[in-house]
Amino acid sequence: MELQDYRRELDGIDDELLQLFCRRMEIAAQIGAYKKANGLPILDPARERQILLKIRDKSPEGMGDYAVSLYSLIFELSRASQNRLMGEKAPLTQQIENAVAGTPALFPDSAMVACQGVEGANSQLACEKLFRLPNIFYFKSFEAVFSAIDSGLCRYGVVPVENSTAGSVNAVYDLMMKHNFRIVRSVRMKVDHNLLAKPGTKLSDIREIYSHQQAISQCAQFLQGLNGVKVIPCENTAAAAKLAAESDGSVAALSSRSCMKLYGLECLAASVQDRGNNSTRFICISKDLEIYPGADRTSLMMVLPHTPGSLYKVLARFYALGLNLNKLESRPLPDRNFEFMFYFDLDTPVYSPGLLQLMGEMDTICEDFSYLGSYSEVI
């Protein structure tokens, strides 16, 4: 047989599979209607497990795992269709629709905003990009920023979540598991790190360099080229600049040009980060659910059953509903061995019917689920 002959045979099989798939989905819809009429849950895990075991046993040698994967996806598609046809709005779906309708049309120009650091920190610059005239409260730790939101001391908080060079800010992701909050906006900031010191200082005079651990990681190649210099992490890049300004001239800081002006320093080496396109993403958090017009990104957190295929089932649901996954992050659960909290960013408008349907279904496939918010990103 020639290649075209094989392809014609596959086309015929695909036609048969499509007809059978559509017929199966029709029957699944009828089952969904029956379950709705009789008050039965859509998910029947025991029956699904029995069917998958039967499929694996019936499959030819070497095909069992493939067949189980195929039918697991078919089950996800069937449940998604059944939930849609049942037409009942979950409480979370209703909350999201109410937030879309009730949130003001414009993001506020001014507000009380919490951020970690001191004047000149990158978090401050992010605040000023998000708000035209923010009233900024500075805190020593990310934990304190979240607590300020929890207590109502500040309406908003701004914290970094990831850097294009150094990766995720794990301390912030860990705090996300401890606090109740919503993401209302995000911003991506280009970050330049410069070696700053007191006026008149030479590079050969430097014995210590201070900066935030993320900045140190982002400038690793430059720092490796310095001999006899001790690199010391501190709470943020602005605090490092302040230390350099108060030193005897043997101390330098990896910090921004805004800090250079703020603390009266000079630049010994400019843009010393490893990559020229270095940027940090910050999120703006709030206690209240606010969804401003144009929200095209959604963040979720969930704990999945510690069983094979649990993450696959979630990803299959995203695929079935046409939702694009932009980021997947996992962090270990502090009190459970080898189990994780998963963080997802979905690149899809909050107005998408598929997203609203997903919000009503997640409780059925997760042990724990948190909707963090839908928002837009300032670039």
mmCIF file of C-alpha atoms in Angstrom:
data_model
loop_
_atom_site.group_PDB
_atom_site.id
_atom_site.type_symbol
_atom_site.label_atom_id
_atom_site.label_comp_id
_atom_site.label_asym_id
_atom_site.label_seq_id
_atom_site.Cartn_x
_atom_site.Cartn_y
_atom_site.Cartn_z
ATOM 1 C CA MET A 1 0.000 0.000 0.000
ATOM 2 C CA GLU A 2 1.071 3.574 -0.670
ATOM 3 C CA LEU A 3 0.949 6.411 1.844
ATOM 4 C CA GLN A 4 -2.214 7.810 0.291
ATOM 5 C CA ASP A 5 -3.915 4.416 0.715
ATOM 6 C CA TYR A 6 -3.132 4.418 4.453
ATOM 7 C CA ARG A 7 -4.417 7.970 4.749
ATOM 8 C CA ARG A 8 -7.696 7.097 2.990
ATOM 9 C CA GLU A 9 -8.144 4.197 5.403
ATOM 10 C CA LEU A 10 -7.528 6.524 8.373
ATOM 11 C CA ASP A 11 -10.003 9.046 6.963
ATOM 12 C CA GLY A 12 -12.675 6.334 6.846
ATOM 13 C CA ILE A 13 -11.948 5.300 10.427
ATOM 14 C CA ASP A 14 -12.075 8.950 11.533
ATOM 15 C CA ASP A 15 -15.501 9.349 9.950
ATOM 16 C CA GLU A 16 -16.756 6.340 11.900
ATOM 17 C CA LEU A 17 -15.151 7.571 15.141
ATOM 18 C CA LEU A 18 -16.730 11.001 14.737
ATOM 19 C CA GLN A 19 -20.198 9.530 14.267
ATOM 20 C CA LEU A 20 -19.777 7.273 17.291
ATOM 21 C CA PHE A 21 -18.358 10.123 19.394
ATOM 22 C CA CYS A 22 -21.293 12.371 18.553
ATOM 23 C CA ARG A 23 -23.719 9.555 19.347
ATOM 24 C CA ARG A 24 -21.974 8.966 22.673
ATOM 25 C CA MET A 25 -22.196 12.669 23.550
ATOM 26 C CA GLU A 26 -25.932 12.645 22.719
ATOM 27 C CA ILE A 27 -26.508 9.744 25.112
ATOM 28 C CA ALA A 28 -24.331 11.470 27.734
ATOM 29 C CA ALA A 29 -26.579 14.530 27.399
ATOM 30 C CA GLN A 30 -29.656 12.361 27.932
ATOM 31 C CA ILE A 31 -28.023 10.871 31.034
ATOM 32 C CA GLY A 32 -27.293 14.410 32.243
ATOM 33 C CA ALA A 33 -30.965 15.340 31.822
ATOM 34 C CA TYR A 34 -31.982 12.221 33.764
ATOM 35 C CA LYS A 35 -29.570 13.043 36.578
ATOM 36 C CA LYS A 36 -30.880 16.608 36.755
ATOM 37 C CA ALA A 37 -34.487 15.414 36.919
ATOM 38 C CA ASN A 38 -33.651 12.947 39.689
ATOM 39 C CA GLY A 39 -31.264 15.097 41.679
ATOM 40 C CA LEU A 40 -28.204 12.944 40.970
ATOM 41 C CA PRO A 41 -24.620 14.244 40.755
ATOM 42 C CA ILE A 42 -22.942 14.462 37.368
ATOM 43 C CA LEU A 43 -19.755 12.741 38.533
ATOM 44 C CA ASP A 44 -19.899 9.026 39.387
ATOM 45 C CA PRO A 45 -16.243 8.196 40.158
ATOM 46 C CA ALA A 46 -16.882 4.517 40.947
ATOM 47 C CA ARG A 47 -18.486 3.861 37.559
ATOM 48 C CA GLU A 48 -15.750 5.778 35.696
ATOM 49 C CA ARG A 49 -13.118 3.720 37.495
ATOM 50 C CA GLN A 50 -14.859 0.451 36.580
ATOM 51 C CA ILE A 51 -15.101 1.481 32.913
ATOM 52 C CA LEU A 52 -11.423 2.469 32.740
ATOM 53 C CA LEU A 53 -10.358 -0.827 34.293
ATOM 54 C CA LYS A 54 -12.509 -2.711 31.779
ATOM 55 C CA ILE A 55 -11.052 -0.714 28.878
ATOM 56 C CA ARG A 56 -7.509 -1.412 30.008
ATOM 57 C CA ASP A 57 -8.225 -5.144 30.332
ATOM 58 C CA LYS A 58 -9.866 -5.313 26.902
ATOM 59 C CA SER A 59 -7.071 -3.439 25.130
ATOM 60 C CA PRO A 60 -4.394 -5.301 23.141
ATOM 61 C CA GLU A 61 -0.961 -5.536 24.711
ATOM 62 C CA GLY A 62 0.797 -2.178 24.718
ATOM 63 C CA MET A 63 -2.394 -0.194 24.052
ATOM 64 C CA GLY A 64 -3.959 -0.153 27.532
ATOM 65 C CA ASP A 65 -2.441 3.125 28.739
ATOM 66 C CA TYR A 66 -3.287 4.883 25.493
ATOM 67 C CA ALA A 67 -6.892 3.683 25.632
ATOM 68 C CA VAL A 68 -7.270 4.782 29.265
ATOM 69 C CA SER A 69 -5.908 8.255 28.409
ATOM 70 C CA LEU A 70 -8.326 8.558 25.492
ATOM 71 C CA TYR A 71 -11.358 7.577 27.538
ATOM 72 C CA SER A 72 -10.349 9.786 30.449
ATOM 73 C CA LEU A 73 -10.496 12.745 28.070
ATOM 74 C CA ILE A 74 -13.846 11.562 26.677
ATOM 75 C CA PHE A 75 -15.231 11.413 30.230
ATOM 76 C CA GLU A 76 -14.066 14.974 30.875
ATOM 77 C CA LEU A 77 -15.746 16.143 27.668
ATOM 78 C CA SER A 78 -18.956 14.332 28.573
ATOM 79 C CA ARG A 79 -19.079 15.901 32.039
ATOM 80 C CA ALA A 80 -18.381 19.348 30.617
ATOM 81 C CA SER A 81 -21.254 18.915 28.163
ATOM 82 C CA GLN A 82 -23.603 17.609 30.870
ATOM 83 C CA ASN A 83 -22.834 20.520 33.187
ATOM 84 C CA ARG A 84 -23.459 22.999 30.385
ATOM 85 C CA LEU A 85 -26.783 21.403 29.453
ATOM 86 C CA MET A 86 -27.981 21.335 33.058
ATOM 87 C CA GLY A 87 -27.899 25.128 32.883
ATOM 88 C CA GLU A 88 -27.656 25.784 36.616
ATOM 89 C CA LYS A 89 -25.293 28.547 37.727
ATOM 90 C CA ALA A 90 -22.887 27.680 40.499
ATOM 91 C CA PRO A 91 -22.565 30.267 43.319
ATOM 92 C CA LEU A 92 -19.051 31.214 42.163
ATOM 93 C CA THR A 93 -20.244 31.789 38.595
ATOM 94 C CA GLN A 94 -22.947 34.093 39.933
ATOM 95 C CA GLN A 95 -20.402 35.969 42.081
ATOM 96 C CA ILE A 96 -18.194 36.553 39.045
ATOM 97 C CA GLU A 97 -21.107 37.817 36.943
ATOM 98 C CA ASN A 98 -22.178 40.117 39.791
ATOM 99 C CA ALA A 99 -18.608 41.465 40.116
ATOM 100 C CA VAL A 100 -18.407 42.146 36.373
ATOM 101 C CA ALA A 101 -21.698 44.066 36.555
ATOM 102 C CA GLY A 102 -20.933 45.872 39.816
ATOM 103 C CA THR A 103 -17.293 46.943 39.422
ATOM 104 C CA PRO A 104 -16.751 50.584 38.309
ATOM 105 C CA ALA A 105 -15.800 51.148 34.692
ATOM 106 C CA LEU A 106 -12.430 52.716 35.562
ATOM 107 C CA PHE A 107 -9.598 51.469 37.760
ATOM 108 C CA PRO A 108 -9.055 54.008 40.593
ATOM 109 C CA ASP A 109 -6.467 56.754 40.138
ATOM 110 C CA SER A 110 -5.607 56.876 43.831
ATOM 111 C CA ALA A 111 -5.879 54.486 46.776
ATOM 112 C CA MET A 112 -4.121 53.331 49.935
ATOM 113 C CA VAL A 113 -1.613 50.748 48.684
ATOM 114 C CA ALA A 114 0.672 48.416 50.663
ATOM 115 C CA CYS A 115 4.026 47.310 49.295
ATOM 116 C CA GLN A 116 7.203 45.736 50.621
ATOM 117 C CA GLY A 117 10.335 47.891 50.857
ATOM 118 C CA VAL A 118 11.201 51.556 51.197
ATOM 119 C CA GLU A 119 11.057 54.607 48.933
ATOM 120 C CA GLY A 120 12.659 53.791 45.584
ATOM 121 C CA ALA A 121 11.916 50.050 45.642
ATOM 122 C CA ASN A 122 10.697 48.375 42.463
ATOM 123 C CA SER A 123 7.370 47.730 44.210
ATOM 124 C CA GLN A 124 6.931 51.482 44.569
ATOM 125 C CA LEU A 125 7.590 51.963 40.842
ATOM 126 C CA ALA A 126 5.006 49.256 40.111
ATOM 127 C CA CYS A 127 2.489 51.057 42.358
ATOM 128 C CA GLU A 128 3.022 54.279 40.430
ATOM 129 C CA LYS A 129 2.479 52.484 37.123
ATOM 130 C CA LEU A 130 -0.766 50.940 38.379
ATOM 131 C CA PHE A 131 -2.118 54.081 40.088
ATOM 132 C CA ARG A 132 -1.699 57.698 39.005
ATOM 133 C CA LEU A 133 -1.330 58.949 42.584
ATOM 134 C CA PRO A 134 -1.063 56.077 45.113
ATOM 135 C CA ASN A 135 -0.897 56.626 48.869
ATOM 136 C CA ILE A 136 1.843 54.062 49.582
ATOM 137 C CA PHE A 137 2.373 52.316 52.910
ATOM 138 C CA TYR A 138 5.723 50.529 53.163
ATOM 139 C CA PHE A 139 6.154 47.238 55.035
ATOM 140 C CA LYS A 140 9.210 45.168 55.843
ATOM 141 C CA SER A 141 7.886 41.860 54.513
ATOM 142 C CA PHE A 142 5.524 40.379 51.936
ATOM 143 C CA GLU A 143 3.633 38.758 54.832
ATOM 144 C CA ALA A 144 2.919 42.221 56.253
ATOM 145 C CA VAL A 145 1.532 43.359 52.876
ATOM 146 C CA PHE A 146 -0.956 40.478 52.814
ATOM 147 C CA SER A 147 -1.858 41.155 56.467
ATOM 148 C CA ALA A 148 -2.524 44.816 55.646
ATOM 149 C CA ILE A 149 -5.069 43.662 53.060
ATOM 150 C CA ASP A 150 -6.608 41.090 55.434
ATOM 151 C CA SER A 151 -7.059 43.673 58.187
ATOM 152 C CA GLY A 152 -8.445 46.375 55.907
ATOM 153 C CA LEU A 153 -5.577 48.757 56.675
ATOM 154 C CA CYS A 154 -4.980 49.174 52.924
ATOM 155 C CA ARG A 155 -7.415 48.656 50.072
ATOM 156 C CA TYR A 156 -4.734 47.293 47.744
ATOM 157 C CA GLY A 157 -1.342 45.610 47.936
ATOM 158 C CA VAL A 158 1.358 45.207 45.282
ATOM 159 C CA VAL A 159 3.755 42.225 45.360
ATOM 160 C CA PRO A 160 6.123 40.642 42.799
ATOM 161 C CA VAL A 161 5.321 37.128 41.583
ATOM 162 C CA GLU A 162 7.876 36.336 38.888
ATOM 163 C CA ASN A 163 10.957 37.558 37.088
ATOM 164 C CA SER A 164 11.897 36.709 33.513
ATOM 165 C CA THR A 165 15.439 35.714 34.599
ATOM 166 C CA ALA A 166 15.227 34.446 38.194
ATOM 167 C CA GLY A 167 11.792 32.826 37.967
ATOM 168 C CA SER A 168 8.963 32.815 40.488
ATOM 169 C CA VAL A 169 9.053 34.600 43.832
ATOM 170 C CA ASN A 170 8.355 31.496 45.913
ATOM 171 C CA ALA A 171 7.801 33.405 49.166
ATOM 172 C CA VAL A 172 4.822 35.188 47.613
ATOM 173 C CA TYR A 173 3.312 31.984 46.212
ATOM 174 C CA ASP A 174 3.589 30.394 49.656
ATOM 175 C CA LEU A 175 1.770 33.365 51.208
ATOM 176 C CA MET A 176 -1.005 33.001 48.646
ATOM 177 C CA MET A 177 -1.919 29.722 50.317
ATOM 178 C CA LYS A 178 -2.307 31.409 53.728
ATOM 179 C CA HIS A 179 -4.363 34.493 52.893
ATOM 180 C CA ASN A 180 -7.718 35.323 51.334
ATOM 181 C CA PHE A 181 -7.378 37.876 48.548
ATOM 182 C CA ARG A 182 -8.261 38.681 44.944
ATOM 183 C CA ILE A 183 -6.041 39.827 42.101
ATOM 184 C CA VAL A 184 -7.484 42.950 40.459
ATOM 185 C CA ARG A 185 -4.658 43.930 38.080
ATOM 186 C CA SER A 186 -1.069 43.084 37.194
ATOM 187 C CA VAL A 187 1.847 45.002 35.737
ATOM 188 C CA ARG A 188 5.081 43.978 34.058
ATOM 189 C CA MET A 189 8.087 46.206 34.767
ATOM 190 C CA LYS A 190 11.404 46.280 32.926
ATOM 191 C CA VAL A 191 14.105 46.012 35.585
ATOM 192 C CA ASP A 192 17.615 47.426 35.234
ATOM 193 C CA HIS A 193 20.156 46.702 37.950
ATOM 194 C CA ASN A 194 23.060 49.099 38.323
ATOM 195 C CA LEU A 195 26.064 48.966 40.627
ATOM 196 C CA LEU A 196 25.727 52.096 42.776
ATOM 197 C CA ALA A 197 28.095 53.604 45.335
ATOM 198 C CA LYS A 198 28.874 56.903 47.045
ATOM 199 C CA PRO A 199 30.312 59.652 44.804
ATOM 200 C CA GLY A 200 34.039 59.317 44.265
ATOM 201 C CA THR A 201 34.103 55.568 44.942
ATOM 202 C CA LYS A 202 36.055 53.354 42.551
ATOM 203 C CA LEU A 203 35.164 49.791 41.675
ATOM 204 C CA SER A 204 38.428 48.640 43.302
ATOM 205 C CA ASP A 205 37.258 50.209 46.609
ATOM 206 C CA ILE A 206 34.203 47.965 46.879
ATOM 207 C CA ARG A 207 34.348 45.167 49.482
ATOM 208 C CA GLU A 208 30.637 44.439 49.933
ATOM 209 C CA ILE A 209 27.634 44.518 47.588
ATOM 210 C CA TYR A 210 24.069 44.493 48.928
ATOM 211 C CA SER A 211 20.821 43.757 47.120
ATOM 212 C CA HIS A 212 17.670 41.666 47.160
ATOM 213 C CA GLN A 213 18.235 37.958 46.553
ATOM 214 C CA GLN A 214 16.271 38.099 43.280
ATOM 215 C CA ALA A 215 18.458 40.941 41.989
ATOM 216 C CA ILE A 216 21.592 39.027 43.009
ATOM 217 C CA SER A 217 20.345 36.016 41.033
ATOM 218 C CA GLN A 218 19.615 38.202 38.015
ATOM 219 C CA CYS A 219 23.172 39.624 38.033
ATOM 220 C CA ALA A 220 25.039 36.371 38.717
ATOM 221 C CA GLN A 221 27.415 36.599 35.744
ATOM 222 C CA PHE A 222 28.508 40.146 36.575
ATOM 223 C CA LEU A 223 29.072 39.315 40.247
ATOM 224 C CA GLN A 224 31.156 36.238 39.415
ATOM 225 C CA GLY A 225 33.609 38.529 37.640
ATOM 226 C CA LEU A 226 34.348 40.523 40.809
ATOM 227 C CA ASN A 227 37.178 39.265 43.004
ATOM 228 C CA GLY A 228 37.334 39.671 46.754
ATOM 229 C CA VAL A 229 33.844 41.159 47.025
ATOM 230 C CA LYS A 230 31.253 39.778 49.454
ATOM 231 C CA VAL A 231 27.674 39.697 48.131
ATOM 232 C CA ILE A 232 25.069 40.091 50.878
ATOM 233 C CA PRO A 233 21.277 39.719 50.433
ATOM 234 C CA CYS A 234 18.991 42.291 52.054
ATOM 235 C CA GLU A 235 15.255 43.005 52.063
ATOM 236 C CA ASN A 236 15.105 44.942 48.765
ATOM 237 C CA THR A 237 17.132 46.941 46.241
ATOM 238 C CA ALA A 238 16.128 50.323 47.703
ATOM 239 C CA ALA A 239 17.303 49.276 51.174
ATOM 240 C CA ALA A 240 20.593 48.230 49.546
ATOM 241 C CA ALA A 241 20.996 51.695 48.023
ATOM 242 C CA LYS A 242 20.326 53.283 51.401
ATOM 243 C CA LEU A 243 23.026 51.094 52.996
ATOM 244 C CA ALA A 244 25.488 52.150 50.318
ATOM 245 C CA ALA A 245 24.678 55.825 50.901
ATOM 246 C CA GLU A 246 25.274 55.440 54.654
ATOM 247 C CA SER A 247 28.508 53.436 54.285
ATOM 248 C CA ASP A 248 32.170 54.433 54.437
ATOM 249 C CA GLY A 249 32.548 54.020 50.664
ATOM 250 C CA SER A 250 33.447 50.329 50.596
ATOM 251 C CA VAL A 251 29.829 49.269 50.074
ATOM 252 C CA ALA A 252 27.908 49.190 46.777
ATOM 253 C CA ALA A 253 24.349 48.251 45.885
ATOM 254 C CA LEU A 254 22.625 46.574 42.969
ATOM 255 C CA SER A 255 19.712 48.942 42.518
ATOM 256 C CA SER A 256 17.769 51.169 40.130
ATOM 257 C CA ARG A 257 18.598 54.570 38.652
ATOM 258 C CA SER A 258 15.696 56.054 40.601
ATOM 259 C CA CYS A 259 17.451 54.951 43.803
ATOM 260 C CA MET A 260 20.701 56.447 42.523
ATOM 261 C CA LYS A 261 19.031 59.863 42.361
ATOM 262 C CA LEU A 262 17.060 59.353 45.569
ATOM 263 C CA TYR A 263 20.102 58.476 47.696
ATOM 264 C CA GLY A 264 22.720 60.623 45.953
ATOM 265 C CA LEU A 265 24.787 57.742 44.556
ATOM 266 C CA GLU A 266 26.890 57.277 41.423
ATOM 267 C CA CYS A 267 26.728 54.459 38.904
ATOM 268 C CA LEU A 268 29.885 52.327 38.741
ATOM 269 C CA ALA A 269 28.400 49.873 36.204
ATOM 270 C CA ALA A 270 25.081 50.181 34.362
ATOM 271 C CA SER A 271 22.575 47.452 33.461
ATOM 272 C CA VAL A 272 24.571 44.570 34.914
ATOM 273 C CA GLN A 273 21.729 42.021 34.807
ATOM 274 C CA ASP A 274 22.442 38.822 32.877
ATOM 275 C CA ARG A 275 19.696 39.482 30.315
ATOM 276 C CA GLY A 276 18.766 42.731 28.646
ATOM 277 C CA ASN A 277 15.041 41.926 28.606
ATOM 278 C CA ASN A 278 14.890 41.452 32.373
ATOM 279 C CA SER A 279 11.372 42.159 33.688
ATOM 280 C CA THR A 280 9.366 41.507 36.838
ATOM 281 C CA ARG A 281 5.637 40.909 37.026
ATOM 282 C CA PHE A 282 3.722 42.392 39.971
ATOM 283 C CA ILE A 283 0.134 41.672 41.005
ATOM 284 C CA CYS A 284 -2.235 44.120 42.668
ATOM 285 C CA ILE A 285 -4.314 42.365 45.326
ATOM 286 C CA SER A 286 -7.463 43.326 47.204
ATOM 287 C CA LYS A 287 -9.787 41.821 49.788
ATOM 288 C CA ASP A 288 -12.824 42.385 47.575
ATOM 289 C CA LEU A 289 -13.721 40.784 44.267
ATOM 290 C CA GLU A 290 -13.368 43.529 41.651
ATOM 291 C CA ILE A 291 -13.385 42.743 37.931
ATOM 292 C CA TYR A 292 -12.656 45.798 35.811
ATOM 293 C CA PRO A 293 -13.600 46.055 32.104
ATOM 294 C CA GLY A 294 -11.188 44.316 29.753
ATOM 295 C CA ALA A 295 -10.227 41.559 32.208
ATOM 296 C CA ASP A 296 -8.556 38.946 29.990
ATOM 297 C CA ARG A 297 -6.511 36.935 32.473
ATOM 298 C CA THR A 298 -7.721 34.666 35.291
ATOM 299 C CA SER A 299 -5.726 33.160 38.164
ATOM 300 C CA LEU A 300 -6.694 30.023 40.068
ATOM 301 C CA MET A 301 -5.242 27.920 42.878
ATOM 302 C CA MET A 302 -6.198 24.339 43.599
ATOM 303 C CA VAL A 303 -5.241 21.229 45.533
ATOM 304 C CA LEU A 304 -5.786 18.078 43.476
ATOM 305 C CA PRO A 305 -6.300 14.498 44.647
ATOM 306 C CA HIS A 306 -2.963 12.732 45.140
ATOM 307 C CA THR A 307 -3.779 10.176 42.442
ATOM 308 C CA PRO A 308 -2.411 9.473 38.962
ATOM 309 C CA GLY A 309 -3.960 11.644 36.267
ATOM 310 C CA SER A 310 -5.535 14.288 38.532
ATOM 311 C CA LEU A 311 -3.586 17.154 36.937
ATOM 312 C CA TYR A 312 -4.202 15.711 33.478
ATOM 313 C CA LYS A 313 -7.956 15.830 34.104
ATOM 314 C CA VAL A 314 -7.803 19.528 34.938
ATOM 315 C CA LEU A 315 -5.706 20.293 31.853
ATOM 316 C CA ALA A 316 -8.088 18.220 29.734
ATOM 317 C CA ARG A 317 -10.978 20.319 31.041
ATOM 318 C CA PHE A 318 -9.134 23.505 30.048
ATOM 319 C CA TYR A 319 -8.580 22.072 26.581
ATOM 320 C CA ALA A 320 -12.176 20.914 26.212
ATOM 321 C CA LEU A 321 -13.482 24.399 27.042
ATOM 322 C CA GLY A 322 -10.970 26.161 24.765
ATOM 323 C CA LEU A 323 -9.097 27.896 27.625
ATOM 324 C CA ASN A 324 -5.444 28.790 27.064
ATOM 325 C CA LEU A 325 -3.109 28.025 29.980
ATOM 326 C CA ASN A 326 -0.483 30.746 30.315
ATOM 327 C CA LYS A 327 1.302 29.668 33.506
ATOM 328 C CA LEU A 328 1.430 26.630 35.790
ATOM 329 C CA GLU A 329 3.233 26.808 39.127
ATOM 330 C CA SER A 330 3.342 24.265 41.962
ATOM 331 C CA ARG A 331 4.283 24.785 45.608
ATOM 332 C CA PRO A 332 4.529 22.076 48.294
ATOM 333 C CA LEU A 333 1.768 22.001 50.878
ATOM 334 C CA PRO A 334 3.435 22.659 54.243
ATOM 335 C CA ASP A 335 1.617 19.949 56.236
ATOM 336 C CA ARG A 336 1.393 17.206 53.597
ATOM 337 C CA ASN A 337 4.253 15.126 52.249
ATOM 338 C CA PHE A 338 4.824 15.317 48.479
ATOM 339 C CA GLU A 339 1.503 17.068 47.825
ATOM 340 C CA PHE A 340 1.203 20.414 46.114
ATOM 341 C CA MET A 341 -0.873 23.521 45.590
ATOM 342 C CA PHE A 342 -1.141 24.290 41.871
ATOM 343 C CA TYR A 343 -1.376 27.861 40.591
ATOM 344 C CA PHE A 344 -2.775 28.533 37.105
ATOM 345 C CA ASP A 345 -2.940 31.642 34.923
ATOM 346 C CA LEU A 346 -5.502 31.351 32.143
ATOM 347 C CA ASP A 347 -5.207 33.668 29.159
ATOM 348 C CA THR A 348 -8.896 34.087 28.437
ATOM 349 C CA PRO A 349 -11.487 36.878 28.871
ATOM 350 C CA VAL A 350 -13.699 36.725 31.956
ATOM 351 C CA TYR A 351 -16.676 37.032 29.582
ATOM 352 C CA SER A 352 -15.867 33.663 27.976
ATOM 353 C CA PRO A 353 -18.725 31.144 28.431
ATOM 354 C CA GLY A 354 -16.107 28.401 28.776
ATOM 355 C CA LEU A 355 -14.468 30.146 31.740
ATOM 356 C CA LEU A 356 -17.781 30.711 33.505
ATOM 357 C CA GLN A 357 -18.679 27.077 32.948
ATOM 358 C CA LEU A 358 -15.304 25.980 34.361
ATOM 359 C CA MET A 359 -15.862 28.021 37.525
ATOM 360 C CA GLY A 360 -19.003 26.031 38.180
ATOM 361 C CA GLU A 361 -17.291 22.670 37.718
ATOM 362 C CA MET A 362 -13.964 22.923 39.561
ATOM 363 C CA ASP A 363 -15.306 21.834 42.947
ATOM 364 C CA THR A 364 -16.120 18.445 41.449
ATOM 365 C CA ILE A 365 -12.514 17.666 40.454
ATOM 366 C CA CYS A 366 -10.484 19.450 43.173
ATOM 367 C CA GLU A 367 -9.950 18.854 46.850
ATOM 368 C CA ASP A 368 -9.643 22.594 47.357
ATOM 369 C CA PHE A 369 -10.175 25.424 44.891
ATOM 370 C CA SER A 370 -9.642 29.197 45.002
ATOM 371 C CA TYR A 371 -10.653 31.701 42.343
ATOM 372 C CA LEU A 372 -8.071 34.485 42.684
ATOM 373 C CA GLY A 373 -9.604 36.873 40.213
ATOM 374 C CA SER A 374 -9.907 38.039 36.620
ATOM 375 C CA TYR A 375 -7.979 41.123 35.560
ATOM 376 C CA SER A 376 -5.929 42.827 32.872
ATOM 377 C CA GLU A 377 -2.164 43.396 32.764
ATOM 378 C CA VAL A 378 -0.480 46.761 32.305
ATOM 379 C CA ILE A 379 2.662 46.577 30.167
#
